[in-house]
Amino acid sequence: MTENLNNYEFLPKNDYLLLKTFNLGFKNKQILIIIINREKSLNAVNIDILKSLINILKHVENDSNILSIILTGAGNKAFIAGADIKSMNTYHPEDAYKYSVLGQDLVKLINSFDKPVIAAINGYALGGGCEIATACHLRYASENSIFGQPEVKLGIIAGWGGTVNLKRVIGLGNATKLLISGDTINSDEALKVGLVNMVFPLENFLQSVIKEVKSFCKNSPNAIKNTLLSINSFNNDDPYKKESNLFRDSFKHEDSSIGLSAFLRKEKPEFK
Ligand code: CAA
């Protein structure tokens, strides 16, 4: 099935993203597949990738031929291993705040998107990667996937909606456990707590996801749109802003430089 993928032309180009379409075989309707293409860094997401993802989604919102979007990672080791720790290591607290708000712009756009956005999780979904997956409407995982919010091990907090969205998906207790322990869970555990909808073998994983997505693309796009808008119209007193403020605060504390730089030196952090 993946042999039937065509290129989706979108300008400006970004080498970090591959865009493919799967033709649904009726009225020129398609599924757009967005592949984060930074395999050597386990598809860690940087500012350029965040900005491009936002641009692409805004563009696709107006393309009536695209019925659904699948977001996945290049290779078979990682979906997204988080925000790019190499760039964050030198962040001033105000840079951290802006990075948090930009990541939240993406997750809010996905939250409120009126076409189904599906995370096809093919390996590590950590930190910002878990947060982007959590923002998606559905999550399908390959059996080798690993999920977690390890930010606390880096001396920082989740900054792309993790403290807002995870509890909606897996409940307050499960979310708190993941967010304060920094522990990881595998695909079976993620299925048990409701973090993923289904688990598939790694072999032919994307084909399995496309098959699932195809099955609901037969339904009314307008009814799906209104269902998504209704399900996701949760209201709150701007918890995103609160999270960005706290993300900035964590960069004011020495634990952030201890944790982030220890990761880059491939050492264990010693927090004071
Ligand atoms: N940012 C930047 N680079 C990353 C990265 C990240 N989040 N995760 C992995 N990489 C890089 C590694 O630095 C390494 O690069 P080099 O070859 O240049 O050293 C390369 O990807 C391969 O990684 P490893 O050698 O570490 O691979 P591994 O198989 O031994 O371990 C892993 C895999 C357990 C996922 C490990 O890479 C890891 O722990 N990554 C960090 C995960 C993490 O902490 N994510 C949260 C980031 S903070 C965040 O996301 C904040 C937020 O909420 C916005």
mmCIF file of C-alpha atoms and ligand atoms in Angstrom:
data_model
loop_
_atom_site.group_PDB
_atom_site.id
_atom_site.type_symbol
_atom_site.label_atom_id
_atom_site.label_comp_id
_atom_site.label_asym_id
_atom_site.label_seq_id
_atom_site.Cartn_x
_atom_site.Cartn_y
_atom_site.Cartn_z
ATOM 1 C CA MET A 1 0.000 0.000 0.000
ATOM 2 C CA THR A 2 2.857 2.403 0.759
ATOM 3 C CA GLU A 3 4.063 1.899 -2.836
ATOM 4 C CA ASN A 4 1.025 4.003 -3.803
ATOM 5 C CA LEU A 5 2.311 7.122 -2.055
ATOM 6 C CA ASN A 6 2.819 10.282 -4.106
ATOM 7 C CA ASN A 7 4.624 13.491 -3.211
ATOM 8 C CA TYR A 8 2.539 16.324 -1.822
ATOM 9 C CA GLU A 9 3.821 19.581 -3.234
ATOM 10 C CA PHE A 10 4.147 22.187 -0.530
ATOM 11 C CA LEU A 11 6.397 25.242 -0.625
ATOM 12 C CA PRO A 12 8.579 26.351 1.081
ATOM 13 C CA LYS A 13 10.374 23.007 1.323
ATOM 14 C CA ASN A 14 11.882 21.769 4.563
ATOM 15 C CA ASP A 15 14.393 18.910 4.434
ATOM 16 C CA TYR A 16 13.252 17.813 7.891
ATOM 17 C CA LEU A 17 9.791 16.886 6.623
ATOM 18 C CA LEU A 18 8.626 14.498 3.898
ATOM 19 C CA LEU A 19 5.096 14.920 2.608
ATOM 20 C CA LYS A 20 3.316 12.029 0.874
ATOM 21 C CA THR A 21 -0.273 11.403 -0.120
ATOM 22 C CA PHE A 22 -2.235 8.180 -0.259
ATOM 23 C CA ASN A 23 -4.980 8.233 -2.883
ATOM 24 C CA LEU A 24 -8.273 6.986 -1.430
ATOM 25 C CA GLY A 25 -9.578 6.101 -4.901
ATOM 26 C CA PHE A 26 -12.650 8.333 -4.949
ATOM 27 C CA LYS A 27 -13.157 11.949 -6.049
ATOM 28 C CA ASN A 28 -9.416 12.654 -5.848
ATOM 29 C CA LYS A 29 -9.596 12.374 -2.038
ATOM 30 C CA GLN A 30 -6.349 11.683 -0.201
ATOM 31 C CA ILE A 31 -4.708 11.074 3.140
ATOM 32 C CA LEU A 32 -1.665 13.290 3.788
ATOM 33 C CA ILE A 33 1.278 11.561 5.458
ATOM 34 C CA ILE A 34 3.750 13.890 7.186
ATOM 35 C CA ILE A 35 7.066 12.220 8.031
ATOM 36 C CA ILE A 36 9.465 13.904 10.483
ATOM 37 C CA ASN A 37 12.725 13.228 8.689
ATOM 38 C CA ARG A 38 15.560 13.626 11.206
ATOM 39 C CA GLU A 39 16.399 10.004 11.783
ATOM 40 C CA LYS A 40 19.963 10.553 13.075
ATOM 41 C CA SER A 41 18.589 12.681 15.934
ATOM 42 C CA LEU A 42 15.686 10.267 16.485
ATOM 43 C CA ASN A 43 13.396 12.825 14.832
ATOM 44 C CA ALA A 44 13.877 15.359 17.642
ATOM 45 C CA VAL A 45 11.802 18.414 16.808
ATOM 46 C CA ASN A 46 13.453 21.833 16.481
ATOM 47 C CA ILE A 47 12.030 25.311 15.836
ATOM 48 C CA ASP A 48 12.156 24.913 12.022
ATOM 49 C CA ILE A 49 10.169 21.683 12.207
ATOM 50 C CA LEU A 50 7.571 23.218 14.539
ATOM 51 C CA LYS A 51 7.126 26.195 12.211
ATOM 52 C CA SER A 52 6.877 23.990 9.097
ATOM 53 C CA LEU A 53 4.348 21.666 10.720
ATOM 54 C CA ILE A 54 2.197 24.661 11.633
ATOM 55 C CA ASN A 55 2.445 26.046 8.066
ATOM 56 C CA ILE A 56 1.597 22.715 6.477
ATOM 57 C CA LEU A 57 -1.410 22.100 8.707
ATOM 58 C CA LYS A 58 -2.736 25.605 8.031
ATOM 59 C CA HIS A 59 -2.310 24.983 4.298
ATOM 60 C CA VAL A 60 -3.991 21.555 4.444
ATOM 61 C CA GLU A 61 -6.938 22.908 6.423
ATOM 62 C CA ASN A 62 -8.113 24.557 3.187
ATOM 63 C CA ASP A 63 -7.401 21.582 0.914
ATOM 64 C CA SER A 64 -10.740 19.813 0.617
ATOM 65 C CA ASN A 65 -9.097 16.821 -1.110
ATOM 66 C CA ILE A 66 -7.187 15.921 2.057
ATOM 67 C CA LEU A 67 -9.517 14.048 4.410
ATOM 68 C CA SER A 68 -7.084 13.064 7.142
ATOM 69 C CA ILE A 69 -3.467 13.537 8.206
ATOM 70 C CA ILE A 70 -1.070 10.893 9.488
ATOM 71 C CA LEU A 71 1.990 12.122 11.373
ATOM 72 C CA THR A 72 4.916 9.716 11.751
ATOM 73 C CA GLY A 73 8.711 9.567 12.116
ATOM 74 C CA ALA A 74 11.358 8.469 9.626
ATOM 75 C CA GLY A 75 12.972 5.078 10.252
ATOM 76 C CA ASN A 76 11.749 2.469 12.694
ATOM 77 C CA LYS A 77 13.344 3.634 15.942
ATOM 78 C CA ALA A 78 11.568 6.869 16.779
ATOM 79 C CA PHE A 79 8.352 8.761 16.242
ATOM 80 C CA ILE A 80 9.818 11.873 17.929
ATOM 81 C CA ALA A 81 12.372 11.615 20.784
ATOM 82 C CA GLY A 82 11.328 15.034 22.064
ATOM 83 C CA ALA A 83 12.192 18.671 21.671
ATOM 84 C CA ASP A 84 15.734 19.210 20.393
ATOM 85 C CA ILE A 85 17.853 19.102 23.561
ATOM 86 C CA LYS A 86 20.924 20.333 21.661
ATOM 87 C CA SER A 87 19.275 23.672 20.899
ATOM 88 C CA MET A 88 17.614 23.983 24.335
ATOM 89 C CA ASN A 89 20.871 23.570 26.211
ATOM 90 C CA THR A 90 21.824 27.220 25.697
ATOM 91 C CA TYR A 91 18.348 28.659 26.257
ATOM 92 C CA HIS A 92 17.720 31.746 28.327
ATOM 93 C CA PRO A 93 14.407 31.429 30.247
ATOM 94 C CA GLU A 94 12.724 33.799 27.754
ATOM 95 C CA ASP A 95 13.862 31.584 24.840
ATOM 96 C CA ALA A 96 12.368 28.627 26.697
ATOM 97 C CA TYR A 97 9.069 30.480 27.078
ATOM 98 C CA LYS A 98 8.929 31.218 23.330
ATOM 99 C CA TYR A 99 9.825 27.595 22.494
ATOM 100 C CA SER A 100 7.036 26.400 24.764
ATOM 101 C CA VAL A 101 4.491 28.775 23.201
ATOM 102 C CA LEU A 102 5.532 27.756 19.648
ATOM 103 C CA GLY A 103 5.173 24.041 20.507
ATOM 104 C CA GLN A 104 1.814 24.787 22.081
ATOM 105 C CA ASP A 105 0.723 26.650 18.911
ATOM 106 C CA LEU A 106 1.251 23.345 17.108
ATOM 107 C CA VAL A 107 -0.536 21.165 19.675
ATOM 108 C CA LYS A 108 -3.439 23.630 19.933
ATOM 109 C CA LEU A 109 -3.743 23.643 16.133
ATOM 110 C CA ILE A 110 -3.856 19.830 16.135
ATOM 111 C CA ASN A 111 -6.329 19.817 19.068
ATOM 112 C CA SER A 112 -8.714 22.080 17.185
ATOM 113 C CA PHE A 113 -8.080 20.696 13.684
ATOM 114 C CA ASP A 114 -11.265 19.849 11.815
ATOM 115 C CA LYS A 115 -9.860 16.811 9.969
ATOM 116 C CA PRO A 116 -8.633 13.771 11.916
ATOM 117 C CA VAL A 117 -4.919 14.010 12.741
ATOM 118 C CA ILE A 118 -3.489 10.586 13.523
ATOM 119 C CA ALA A 119 -0.160 9.872 15.223
ATOM 120 C CA ALA A 120 1.464 6.756 13.746
ATOM 121 C CA ILE A 121 3.969 6.118 16.546
ATOM 122 C CA ASN A 122 6.838 3.995 15.291
ATOM 123 C CA GLY A 123 9.280 3.954 18.222
ATOM 124 C CA TYR A 124 10.244 6.525 20.854
ATOM 125 C CA ALA A 125 7.558 9.107 21.650
ATOM 126 C CA LEU A 126 9.265 11.027 24.415
ATOM 127 C CA GLY A 127 8.845 14.512 25.877
ATOM 128 C CA GLY A 128 7.596 16.820 23.127
ATOM 129 C CA GLY A 129 7.068 13.721 20.951
ATOM 130 C CA CYS A 130 4.646 12.242 23.455
ATOM 131 C CA GLU A 131 2.983 15.664 23.734
ATOM 132 C CA ILE A 132 2.505 15.989 19.965
ATOM 133 C CA ALA A 133 1.118 12.432 19.841
ATOM 134 C CA THR A 134 -1.207 13.176 22.763
ATOM 135 C CA ALA A 135 -2.581 16.230 20.950
ATOM 136 C CA CYS A 136 -3.540 14.077 17.944
ATOM 137 C CA HIS A 137 -7.105 12.785 17.683
ATOM 138 C CA LEU A 138 -6.033 9.125 17.498
ATOM 139 C CA ARG A 139 -2.786 7.285 18.251
ATOM 140 C CA TYR A 140 -1.711 4.023 16.635
ATOM 141 C CA ALA A 141 1.573 2.520 17.819
ATOM 142 C CA SER A 142 3.982 -0.075 16.527
ATOM 143 C CA GLU A 143 4.689 -2.801 19.077
ATOM 144 C CA ASN A 144 8.259 -1.512 19.723
ATOM 145 C CA SER A 145 7.155 1.987 20.794
ATOM 146 C CA ILE A 146 8.202 3.653 24.047
ATOM 147 C CA PHE A 147 6.317 6.538 25.615
ATOM 148 C CA GLY A 148 7.247 8.957 28.365
ATOM 149 C CA GLN A 149 7.669 12.489 29.643
ATOM 150 C CA PRO A 150 11.310 12.433 30.812
ATOM 151 C CA GLU A 151 11.603 16.226 31.183
ATOM 152 C CA VAL A 152 11.930 16.006 34.985
ATOM 153 C CA LYS A 153 15.100 13.989 34.467
ATOM 154 C CA LEU A 154 16.455 16.983 32.533
ATOM 155 C CA GLY A 155 15.534 19.428 35.285
ATOM 156 C CA ILE A 156 12.697 20.969 33.262
ATOM 157 C CA ILE A 157 8.963 20.344 32.798
ATOM 158 C CA ALA A 158 6.840 19.313 29.820
ATOM 159 C CA GLY A 159 6.301 22.469 27.765
ATOM 160 C CA TRP A 160 4.218 21.530 24.718
ATOM 161 C CA GLY A 161 0.896 20.878 26.401
ATOM 162 C CA GLY A 162 1.864 17.744 28.328
ATOM 163 C CA THR A 163 0.552 19.013 31.649
ATOM 164 C CA VAL A 164 -2.677 20.049 29.905
ATOM 165 C CA ASN A 165 -3.474 17.233 27.483
ATOM 166 C CA LEU A 166 -2.092 14.020 28.963
ATOM 167 C CA LYS A 167 -4.589 13.998 31.843
ATOM 168 C CA ARG A 168 -7.467 14.391 29.357
ATOM 169 C CA VAL A 169 -6.314 11.270 27.525
ATOM 170 C CA ILE A 170 -5.147 8.912 30.303
ATOM 171 C CA GLY A 171 -6.634 10.468 33.456
ATOM 172 C CA LEU A 172 -5.061 12.587 36.170
ATOM 173 C CA GLY A 173 -3.385 9.762 38.114
ATOM 174 C CA ASN A 174 -1.742 8.097 35.128
ATOM 175 C CA ALA A 175 -0.658 11.464 33.708
ATOM 176 C CA THR A 176 0.823 12.642 37.001
ATOM 177 C CA LYS A 177 2.732 9.377 37.345
ATOM 178 C CA LEU A 178 4.289 9.710 33.879
ATOM 179 C CA LEU A 179 5.021 13.425 34.276
ATOM 180 C CA ILE A 180 6.700 13.309 37.692
ATOM 181 C CA SER A 181 8.440 9.924 37.444
ATOM 182 C CA GLY A 182 9.868 10.458 33.965
ATOM 183 C CA ASP A 183 9.338 6.689 33.581
ATOM 184 C CA THR A 184 8.699 5.203 30.183
ATOM 185 C CA ILE A 185 5.988 2.714 29.209
ATOM 186 C CA ASN A 186 5.839 0.349 26.254
ATOM 187 C CA SER A 187 3.074 -0.025 23.668
ATOM 188 C CA ASP A 188 1.126 -2.644 25.634
ATOM 189 C CA GLU A 189 1.131 -0.468 28.765
ATOM 190 C CA ALA A 190 0.185 2.558 26.644
ATOM 191 C CA LEU A 191 -2.763 0.569 25.261
ATOM 192 C CA LYS A 192 -3.840 -0.398 28.811
ATOM 193 C CA VAL A 193 -3.909 3.214 30.061
ATOM 194 C CA GLY A 194 -5.606 4.435 26.867
ATOM 195 C CA LEU A 195 -2.653 6.414 25.554
ATOM 196 C CA VAL A 196 -2.918 4.568 22.235
ATOM 197 C CA ASN A 197 -5.959 3.291 20.379
ATOM 198 C CA MET A 198 -4.347 0.243 18.774
ATOM 199 C CA VAL A 199 -0.975 -1.518 18.548
ATOM 200 C CA PHE A 200 0.279 -3.055 15.294
ATOM 201 C CA PRO A 201 3.363 -5.117 14.384
ATOM 202 C CA LEU A 202 6.303 -3.014 13.190
ATOM 203 C CA GLU A 203 6.299 -4.851 9.880
ATOM 204 C CA ASN A 204 3.984 -3.022 7.465
ATOM 205 C CA PHE A 205 3.104 -0.603 10.289
ATOM 206 C CA LEU A 206 2.288 2.382 8.075
ATOM 207 C CA GLN A 207 0.139 0.196 5.822
ATOM 208 C CA SER A 208 -1.824 -0.986 8.884
ATOM 209 C CA VAL A 209 -2.395 2.606 9.991
ATOM 210 C CA ILE A 210 -3.443 3.707 6.494
ATOM 211 C CA LYS A 211 -5.941 0.808 6.379
ATOM 212 C CA GLU A 212 -7.527 1.985 9.659
ATOM 213 C CA VAL A 213 -7.649 5.629 8.580
ATOM 214 C CA LYS A 214 -9.150 4.634 5.201
ATOM 215 C CA SER A 215 -12.022 2.947 7.013
ATOM 216 C CA PHE A 216 -13.309 6.174 8.557
ATOM 217 C CA CYS A 217 -12.535 8.345 5.517
ATOM 218 C CA LYS A 218 -15.708 6.808 4.017
ATOM 219 C CA ASN A 219 -17.819 8.759 6.529
ATOM 220 C CA SER A 220 -19.146 12.285 6.043
ATOM 221 C CA PRO A 221 -16.229 14.775 6.208
ATOM 222 C CA ASN A 222 -18.627 17.402 7.515
ATOM 223 C CA ALA A 223 -19.972 15.133 10.262
ATOM 224 C CA ILE A 224 -16.412 14.166 11.230
ATOM 225 C CA LYS A 225 -15.438 17.849 11.274
ATOM 226 C CA ASN A 226 -18.311 18.821 13.567
ATOM 227 C CA THR A 227 -17.685 15.810 15.812
ATOM 228 C CA LEU A 228 -14.028 16.765 16.229
ATOM 229 C CA LEU A 229 -14.851 20.415 16.894
ATOM 230 C CA SER A 230 -17.421 19.396 19.492
ATOM 231 C CA ILE A 231 -15.235 16.787 21.233
ATOM 232 C CA ASN A 232 -12.300 19.179 21.437
ATOM 233 C CA SER A 233 -14.102 22.344 22.525
ATOM 234 C CA PHE A 234 -12.946 21.943 26.119
ATOM 235 C CA ASN A 235 -12.583 25.223 27.915
ATOM 236 C CA ASN A 236 -10.109 26.250 30.553
ATOM 237 C CA ASP A 237 -8.440 29.318 32.037
ATOM 238 C CA ASP A 238 -5.469 29.228 29.722
ATOM 239 C CA PRO A 239 -3.509 26.373 31.308
ATOM 240 C CA TYR A 240 -1.170 26.570 28.316
ATOM 241 C CA LYS A 241 0.062 30.000 29.413
ATOM 242 C CA LYS A 242 0.568 28.712 32.923
ATOM 243 C CA GLU A 243 2.616 25.818 31.538
ATOM 244 C CA SER A 244 4.793 28.173 29.434
ATOM 245 C CA ASN A 245 5.432 30.352 32.493
ATOM 246 C CA LEU A 246 6.514 27.310 34.496
ATOM 247 C CA PHE A 247 8.598 25.970 31.593
ATOM 248 C CA ARG A 248 10.407 29.356 31.570
ATOM 249 C CA ASP A 249 10.825 29.160 35.354
ATOM 250 C CA SER A 250 12.488 25.757 35.077
ATOM 251 C CA PHE A 251 15.143 27.375 32.860
ATOM 252 C CA LYS A 252 15.815 29.951 35.593
ATOM 253 C CA HIS A 253 16.856 27.111 37.897
ATOM 254 C CA GLU A 254 20.300 25.505 37.732
ATOM 255 C CA ASP A 255 18.727 22.029 37.456
ATOM 256 C CA SER A 256 17.930 22.739 33.805
ATOM 257 C CA SER A 257 21.552 23.360 32.842
ATOM 258 C CA ILE A 258 22.654 20.385 34.969
ATOM 259 C CA GLY A 259 20.108 18.080 33.313
ATOM 260 C CA LEU A 260 20.340 19.278 29.722
ATOM 261 C CA SER A 261 24.131 19.420 29.583
ATOM 262 C CA ALA A 262 24.489 16.025 31.327
ATOM 263 C CA PHE A 263 22.362 14.501 28.556
ATOM 264 C CA LEU A 264 24.620 15.984 25.881
ATOM 265 C CA ARG A 265 27.756 14.724 27.696
ATOM 266 C CA LYS A 266 26.026 11.302 27.888
ATOM 267 C CA GLU A 267 26.281 11.389 31.717
ATOM 268 C CA LYS A 268 23.739 11.051 34.526
ATOM 269 C CA PRO A 269 22.678 14.424 35.988
ATOM 270 C CA GLU A 270 23.413 15.192 39.629
ATOM 271 C CA PHE A 271 20.718 17.618 40.724
ATOM 272 C CA LYS A 272 21.415 19.680 43.849
HETATM 273 N N1 CAA B 1 17.168 16.129 21.190
HETATM 274 C C1 CAA B 1 18.312 16.170 20.478
HETATM 275 N N2 CAA B 1 18.977 15.072 20.119
HETATM 276 C C2 CAA B 1 18.470 13.876 20.517
HETATM 277 C C3 CAA B 1 17.301 13.761 21.268
HETATM 278 C C4 CAA B 1 16.626 14.961 21.613
HETATM 279 N N3 CAA B 1 15.470 14.973 22.288
HETATM 280 N N4 CAA B 1 17.074 12.456 21.519
HETATM 281 C C5 CAA B 1 18.070 11.788 20.934
HETATM 282 N N5 CAA B 1 18.918 12.633 20.326
HETATM 283 C C6 CAA B 1 20.130 12.339 19.576
HETATM 284 C C7 CAA B 1 21.242 11.896 20.529
HETATM 285 O O1 CAA B 1 21.867 13.045 21.118
HETATM 286 C C8 CAA B 1 22.122 11.128 19.576
HETATM 287 O O2 CAA B 1 22.871 12.073 18.808
HETATM 288 P P1 CAA B 1 24.480 11.867 18.615
HETATM 289 O O3 CAA B 1 24.573 10.620 17.786
HETATM 290 O O4 CAA B 1 24.873 13.121 17.901
HETATM 291 O O5 CAA B 1 25.063 11.687 19.995
HETATM 292 C C9 CAA B 1 21.143 10.476 18.616
HETATM 293 O O6 CAA B 1 19.905 11.209 18.734
HETATM 294 C C10 CAA B 1 20.835 9.027 18.976
HETATM 295 O O7 CAA B 1 20.450 9.012 20.329
HETATM 296 P P2 CAA B 1 21.140 8.021 21.424
HETATM 297 O O8 CAA B 1 22.531 7.727 21.050
HETATM 298 O O9 CAA B 1 20.865 8.615 22.769
HETATM 299 O O10 CAA B 1 20.226 6.709 21.167
HETATM 300 P P3 CAA B 1 19.890 5.570 22.222
HETATM 301 O O11 CAA B 1 19.237 4.492 21.448
HETATM 302 O O12 CAA B 1 21.082 5.234 23.056
HETATM 303 O O13 CAA B 1 18.797 6.241 23.221
HETATM 304 C C11 CAA B 1 16.831 7.540 23.736
HETATM 305 C C12 CAA B 1 17.545 6.612 22.725
HETATM 306 C C13 CAA B 1 16.508 6.741 25.016
HETATM 307 C C14 CAA B 1 15.554 8.024 23.085
HETATM 308 C C15 CAA B 1 17.780 8.719 24.102
HETATM 309 O O14 CAA B 1 18.250 9.299 22.894
HETATM 310 C C16 CAA B 1 17.108 9.805 24.901
HETATM 311 O O15 CAA B 1 16.926 9.645 26.094
HETATM 312 N N6 CAA B 1 16.748 10.914 24.232
HETATM 313 C C17 CAA B 1 16.210 12.063 24.931
HETATM 314 C C18 CAA B 1 14.754 11.878 25.249
HETATM 315 C C19 CAA B 1 14.242 13.065 26.015
HETATM 316 O O16 CAA B 1 14.696 13.364 27.104
HETATM 317 N N7 CAA B 1 13.241 13.769 25.433
HETATM 318 C C20 CAA B 1 12.662 14.925 26.043
HETATM 319 C C21 CAA B 1 13.301 16.191 25.521
HETATM 320 S S1 CAA B 1 12.834 17.637 26.417
HETATM 321 C C22 CAA B 1 11.307 18.074 25.792
HETATM 322 O O17 CAA B 1 10.772 17.420 24.911
HETATM 323 C C23 CAA B 1 10.738 19.334 26.400
HETATM 324 C C24 CAA B 1 9.347 19.645 26.041
HETATM 325 O O18 CAA B 1 8.412 19.147 26.618
HETATM 326 C C25 CAA B 1 9.078 20.646 25.041
#
